[in-house]
XYZ file of C-alpha atoms in Angstrom:
216
model
C 136.992 112.369 141.489
C 139.104 115.631 142.747
C 141.312 117.434 140.279
C 144.138 119.835 140.916
C 145.386 122.222 139.231
C 148.833 121.176 136.469
C 151.113 124.363 137.245
C 152.218 124.227 141.416
C 153.196 120.188 140.461
C 155.162 121.312 137.703
C 156.383 124.136 139.192
C 157.267 121.721 142.782
C 158.423 119.016 140.628
C 161.226 121.552 138.435
C 162.315 123.385 141.427
C 163.529 120.279 142.888
C 163.904 118.227 139.934
C 166.910 121.102 139.272
C 167.641 120.720 143.169
C 168.203 117.151 143.517
C 170.516 117.009 140.507
C 172.580 119.624 141.875
C 172.646 117.647 145.372
C 172.756 114.056 144.291
C 173.860 113.806 140.683
C 171.718 114.153 137.370
C 168.049 112.394 137.952
C 169.024 108.445 138.047
C 166.210 107.548 135.469
C 164.441 108.274 131.622
C 161.803 110.329 133.051
C 159.872 111.933 135.843
C 156.215 111.042 135.930
C 153.943 112.298 138.697
C 150.169 111.421 139.031
C 149.006 113.638 140.724
C 146.288 112.649 142.289
C 146.422 112.114 145.703
C 144.207 113.014 148.533
C 147.043 113.280 150.965
C 151.044 112.686 150.978
C 151.779 109.973 147.808
C 153.921 106.931 147.001
C 157.087 106.506 145.313
C 158.160 104.811 142.399
C 161.131 104.743 139.864
C 161.353 107.728 138.101
C 157.431 108.158 138.813
C 155.071 108.757 142.220
C 151.166 109.538 142.613
C 151.318 112.421 145.147
C 149.338 114.812 146.258
C 151.422 118.398 146.004
C 153.144 118.836 149.368
C 154.572 115.556 149.290
C 156.010 115.712 145.228
C 159.849 116.544 146.876
C 159.203 113.974 149.577
C 158.207 111.018 146.922
C 160.757 112.399 143.858
C 163.213 112.376 146.645
C 162.945 108.478 146.620
C 164.199 107.797 142.969
C 167.220 108.600 144.387
C 166.886 106.498 147.864
C 164.805 103.893 147.611
C 164.160 103.436 143.948
C 167.383 103.674 142.564
C 169.855 103.017 145.494
C 167.378 100.509 147.104
C 167.093 98.476 150.711
C 168.125 94.864 150.558
C 165.646 93.491 153.205
C 163.910 94.197 156.236
C 167.189 95.883 158.220
C 167.749 98.106 155.530
C 164.016 100.364 155.191
C 164.396 101.991 157.405
C 167.577 104.308 155.970
C 165.812 105.598 152.798
C 163.293 107.021 154.762
C 165.767 108.567 157.743
C 167.324 110.100 154.799
C 164.639 111.677 153.342
C 162.885 113.335 156.069
C 166.555 114.711 156.838
C 166.508 115.910 153.984
C 162.985 117.226 154.344
C 163.811 118.761 157.210
C 166.125 120.963 155.233
C 169.383 119.002 156.373
C 169.144 119.847 159.915
C 172.600 119.468 163.032
C 171.360 117.689 165.850
C 173.724 118.072 168.957
C 172.313 115.710 171.720
C 169.712 112.143 170.829
C 166.676 112.634 173.066
C 165.625 109.188 172.570
C 166.965 106.201 174.425
C 166.756 103.420 171.582
C 165.388 101.715 168.242
C 165.644 98.470 166.718
C 165.505 99.858 163.689
C 167.790 97.416 161.990
C 167.336 94.805 164.692
C 164.681 93.041 163.602
C 163.574 90.552 161.267
C 165.045 90.908 157.598
C 162.218 89.403 156.174
C 160.070 92.733 157.936
C 157.966 94.729 155.050
C 156.733 97.426 156.039
C 158.610 100.821 156.865
C 159.401 101.225 160.775
C 157.080 104.784 161.854
C 160.781 105.868 163.514
C 162.310 105.834 160.568
C 160.901 109.680 159.810
C 161.485 110.511 163.921
C 164.079 108.651 165.298
C 165.902 106.984 161.995
C 166.224 111.153 161.391
C 167.740 112.364 163.771
C 169.993 109.717 164.438
C 171.627 110.746 160.846
C 171.706 114.489 161.621
C 173.395 113.883 165.096
C 176.052 111.498 162.857
C 175.873 114.812 160.475
C 176.445 117.195 163.421
C 179.207 115.042 164.445
C 180.795 115.320 161.290
C 180.514 118.677 160.849
C 182.552 119.461 163.774
C 185.170 118.394 162.008
C 184.615 120.190 159.025
C 183.392 117.233 156.920
C 179.395 117.153 155.555
C 177.396 114.209 155.651
C 175.745 115.769 152.453
C 178.818 115.280 150.476
C 178.521 111.836 151.542
C 175.636 111.032 150.463
C 175.519 112.505 147.486
C 179.687 110.600 147.227
C 177.936 107.077 148.721
C 174.651 107.144 146.075
C 176.297 107.912 143.018
C 178.893 104.395 143.687
C 175.868 102.234 144.991
C 173.169 103.396 142.711
C 171.070 100.933 140.290
C 172.264 97.827 143.400
C 171.115 96.910 147.100
C 172.350 98.273 150.217
C 172.552 96.809 154.022
C 172.013 99.055 156.889
C 175.717 96.641 157.296
C 177.456 98.746 154.115
C 175.620 101.903 155.620
C 177.356 102.036 158.416
C 180.641 101.180 157.204
C 180.728 103.811 154.144
C 180.124 106.272 156.864
C 182.415 105.420 159.167
C 185.207 105.397 156.929
C 184.052 108.491 155.945
C 183.617 110.439 159.002
C 186.281 109.370 160.634
C 184.022 108.705 163.859
C 183.588 105.807 165.769
C 180.205 104.435 165.412
C 179.644 100.405 166.076
C 178.116 101.423 170.211
C 176.062 103.952 169.028
C 174.554 101.802 165.900
C 174.555 98.866 167.942
C 172.572 101.374 170.793
C 170.372 103.526 168.488
C 169.749 101.219 165.461
C 169.968 97.664 165.951
C 168.796 97.582 169.576
C 171.801 95.436 170.860
C 171.508 95.928 174.774
C 168.623 96.938 175.403
C 165.447 96.154 176.886
C 163.041 96.811 173.982
C 160.888 93.741 172.410
C 162.561 92.788 168.922
C 159.014 94.349 167.707
C 158.543 97.270 169.956
C 158.706 99.971 167.176
C 156.730 98.858 164.289
C 153.311 100.147 163.527
C 151.241 100.342 161.260
C 150.258 104.374 161.581
C 151.724 105.498 158.068
C 154.171 108.957 158.215
C 151.553 111.819 156.649
C 153.561 111.105 152.929
C 153.031 108.080 153.261
C 149.764 107.291 154.283
C 147.510 104.641 154.262
C 144.249 105.322 151.991
C 141.335 103.025 151.743
C 139.709 101.287 149.152
C 137.342 104.511 148.189
C 140.586 106.778 147.757
C 142.092 104.584 145.669
C 139.118 103.588 143.285
C 139.516 107.599 142.877
C 142.889 107.584 142.354
C 142.615 105.209 139.663
C 142.749 106.553 135.418
C 138.967 104.381 134.913
């Protein structure tokens, strides 16, 4: 069993709570419960998380994107992790993409594993859209707030997200989504980008580690 000093969790959660409410609107749940007993990373729930201190902010963000505005299927699961990582990285603007393609939303709708590329290529793709919107005097972050407020407490799909960001940005994005998100016209096998390893924010725990995190 590992004990934690509670105050750093309180301080981080308070700062993050204030940040997220300012950026995306009122906290969308009736409570915030943090069980700070993970050896690393964490897992999000609706208005709650089991987490290490290093992942508190990431997991709290998921109470907006993932556990309030929820992916509808296996081809939508990349979005909340890509958005969360864009926020983790302090909302960068990427002028040029350095990868060829992914199938983040080009696999089975019944896929249950989050694609690792959501954290990297998926986040970079959003950063690229943000750069292009910024060139037009528009804010992708503001779009995300409006998008969240419009669809909170519902499930969303990649085509819906694509339609909303296309309308908000005025950009022609069909070819971009086809190449970088759906993997259309590429030679990538349907499961190429699915790997068993998790991102450091969402690591796989051993049975012993899970037992250490229980209340018993």
